[in-house]
């Protein structure tokens, strides 16, 4: 199947409210293996939560893929990463989580900007993907 690629960009901006304190949500955000499903069979997401740290998927056999590096961290309010985020073309991609405290609730905002050689369908697929991920983060955060 031929892929349609062109120079371009996209931006995804979403938010979700989670019925947990910001510090609780922050702690879970830094453990993507608990809420971010791996695209590789047997894989597990891993985040090294410091500037320069890697965000990647690893498998028990040693296979893996680097998705981004941490470029900015302000605990417990902001996490910014830069990398291809599983896109396999020359792409510059930055995604950021902003956590805003609202009493016992937290507003999580994600912004993802990508520019480079892009498949036009990626904007829609990333929008849907971020929606699934934020829902998974809320599901892992909130008590039953």
GROMACS .gro file of C-alpha atoms in nm:
model
  144
    1UNK     CA    1   0.000   0.000   0.000
    2UNK     CA    2   0.150   0.332  -0.104
    3UNK     CA    3   0.177   0.601   0.157
    4UNK     CA    4   0.095   0.962   0.085
    5UNK     CA    5   0.365   1.180   0.236
    6UNK     CA    6   0.417   1.553   0.205
    7UNK     CA    7   0.580   1.841   0.385
    8UNK     CA    8   0.339   1.957   0.647
    9UNK     CA    9   0.246   1.991   1.008
   10UNK     CA   10  -0.028   1.921   1.255
   11UNK     CA   11  -0.128   2.027   1.605
   12UNK     CA   12  -0.337   1.832   1.853
   13UNK     CA   13  -0.470   2.005   2.165
   14UNK     CA   14  -0.683   1.817   2.416
   15UNK     CA   15  -0.765   1.816   2.783
   16UNK     CA   16  -0.930   1.592   3.037
   17UNK     CA   17  -1.039   1.636   3.397
   18UNK     CA   18  -0.929   1.370   3.644
   19UNK     CA   19  -1.087   1.340   3.989
   20UNK     CA   20  -0.754   1.311   4.170
   21UNK     CA   21  -0.505   1.561   4.316
   22UNK     CA   22  -0.238   1.691   4.079
   23UNK     CA   23   0.050   1.513   4.258
   24UNK     CA   24  -0.128   1.178   4.220
   25UNK     CA   25  -0.187   1.234   3.849
   26UNK     CA   26   0.173   1.355   3.805
   27UNK     CA   27   0.313   1.041   3.966
   28UNK     CA   28   0.109   0.824   3.730
   29UNK     CA   29   0.198   1.036   3.425
   30UNK     CA   30   0.564   0.950   3.491
   31UNK     CA   31   0.481   0.575   3.483
   32UNK     CA   32   0.349   0.524   3.128
   33UNK     CA   33   0.392   0.149   3.161
   34UNK     CA   34   0.076   0.162   3.379
   35UNK     CA   35  -0.149   0.338   3.126
   36UNK     CA   36   0.015   0.372   2.781
   37UNK     CA   37  -0.027   0.054   2.576
   38UNK     CA   38   0.279  -0.057   2.382
   39UNK     CA   39   0.261  -0.088   2.003
   40UNK     CA   40   0.523  -0.367   2.009
   41UNK     CA   41   0.423  -0.721   2.109
   42UNK     CA   42   0.546  -0.783   2.463
   43UNK     CA   43   0.668  -0.424   2.480
   44UNK     CA   44   0.650  -0.189   2.773
   45UNK     CA   45   0.659   0.191   2.773
   46UNK     CA   46   0.933   0.351   2.982
   47UNK     CA   47   1.002   0.712   3.078
   48UNK     CA   48   1.321   0.838   3.240
   49UNK     CA   49   1.175   1.141   3.418
   50UNK     CA   50   1.463   1.390   3.398
   51UNK     CA   51   1.587   1.637   3.137
   52UNK     CA   52   1.750   1.432   2.863
   53UNK     CA   53   1.568   1.119   2.979
   54UNK     CA   54   1.430   0.881   2.720
   55UNK     CA   55   1.069   0.793   2.647
   56UNK     CA   56   1.071   0.456   2.474
   57UNK     CA   57   0.921   0.116   2.427
   58UNK     CA   58   1.127  -0.188   2.527
   59UNK     CA   59   1.065  -0.561   2.485
   60UNK     CA   60   1.204  -0.844   2.698
   61UNK     CA   61   1.417  -0.956   2.400
   62UNK     CA   62   1.594  -0.619   2.391
   63UNK     CA   63   1.409  -0.478   2.091
   64UNK     CA   64   1.267  -0.131   2.123
   65UNK     CA   65   1.211   0.212   1.984
   66UNK     CA   66   1.306   0.558   2.110
   67UNK     CA   67   1.008   0.790   2.088
   68UNK     CA   68   1.134   1.111   2.250
   69UNK     CA   69   1.360   1.281   2.500
   70UNK     CA   70   1.247   1.489   2.797
   71UNK     CA   71   1.330   1.854   2.724
   72UNK     CA   72   1.151   2.033   3.009
   73UNK     CA   73   1.017   1.920   3.343
   74UNK     CA   74   0.857   2.124   3.622
   75UNK     CA   75   0.717   1.895   3.890
   76UNK     CA   76   0.416   1.854   3.920
   77UNK     CA   77   0.294   2.089   3.649
   78UNK     CA   78   0.472   2.045   3.314
   79UNK     CA   79   0.636   1.769   3.111
   80UNK     CA   80   0.763   1.840   2.757
   81UNK     CA   81   0.920   1.584   2.524
   82UNK     CA   82   1.068   1.603   2.177
   83UNK     CA   83   1.109   1.319   1.929
   84UNK     CA   84   0.945   1.127   1.647
   85UNK     CA   85   0.674   0.969   1.869
   86UNK     CA   86   0.665   0.652   1.654
   87UNK     CA   87   0.647   0.842   1.324
   88UNK     CA   88   0.897   0.686   1.084
   89UNK     CA   89   0.973   0.983   0.860
   90UNK     CA   90   1.186   1.295   0.911
   91UNK     CA   91   0.960   1.468   1.165
   92UNK     CA   92   1.020   1.711   1.447
   93UNK     CA   93   0.758   1.649   1.712
   94UNK     CA   94   0.704   1.814   2.050
   95UNK     CA   95   0.438   1.707   2.296
   96UNK     CA   96   0.363   1.860   2.631
   97UNK     CA   97   0.149   1.780   2.932
   98UNK     CA   98   0.029   2.069   3.151
   99UNK     CA   99  -0.133   1.975   3.482
  100UNK     CA  100  -0.350   2.233   3.655
  101UNK     CA  101  -0.471   2.182   4.010
  102UNK     CA  102  -0.838   2.241   4.082
  103UNK     CA  103  -0.889   2.126   4.440
  104UNK     CA  104  -0.917   1.748   4.437
  105UNK     CA  105  -0.937   1.750   4.055
  106UNK     CA  106  -0.666   1.793   3.794
  107UNK     CA  107  -0.699   1.930   3.443
  108UNK     CA  108  -0.448   1.757   3.212
  109UNK     CA  109  -0.381   1.941   2.886
  110UNK     CA  110  -0.179   1.782   2.611
  111UNK     CA  111  -0.042   1.971   2.312
  112UNK     CA  112   0.132   1.785   2.031
  113UNK     CA  113   0.292   1.970   1.740
  114UNK     CA  114   0.466   1.794   1.453
  115UNK     CA  115   0.633   1.926   1.138
  116UNK     CA  116   0.821   1.747   0.862
  117UNK     CA  117   0.742   1.476   0.610
  118UNK     CA  118   0.394   1.381   0.725
  119UNK     CA  119   0.116   1.152   0.615
  120UNK     CA  120  -0.195   1.375   0.608
  121UNK     CA  121  -0.391   1.103   0.793
  122UNK     CA  122  -0.161   1.136   1.097
  123UNK     CA  123  -0.337   1.446   1.231
  124UNK     CA  124  -0.661   1.253   1.270
  125UNK     CA  125  -0.494   0.936   1.399
  126UNK     CA  126  -0.290   1.129   1.657
  127UNK     CA  127  -0.600   1.318   1.770
  128UNK     CA  128  -0.777   0.985   1.830
  129UNK     CA  129  -0.466   0.838   1.991
  130UNK     CA  130  -0.428   1.123   2.240
  131UNK     CA  131  -0.797   1.092   2.328
  132UNK     CA  132  -0.746   0.720   2.403
  133UNK     CA  133  -0.431   0.790   2.605
  134UNK     CA  134  -0.588   1.063   2.818
  135UNK     CA  135  -0.885   0.836   2.883
  136UNK     CA  136  -0.645   0.557   2.985
  137UNK     CA  137  -0.458   0.797   3.216
  138UNK     CA  138  -0.786   0.897   3.381
  139UNK     CA  139  -0.892   0.532   3.412
  140UNK     CA  140  -0.562   0.442   3.580
  141UNK     CA  141  -0.583   0.748   3.810
  142UNK     CA  142  -0.937   0.743   3.938
  143UNK     CA  143  -1.058   0.494   4.197
  144UNK     CA  144  -1.345   0.267   4.099
   0.00000   0.00000   0.00000
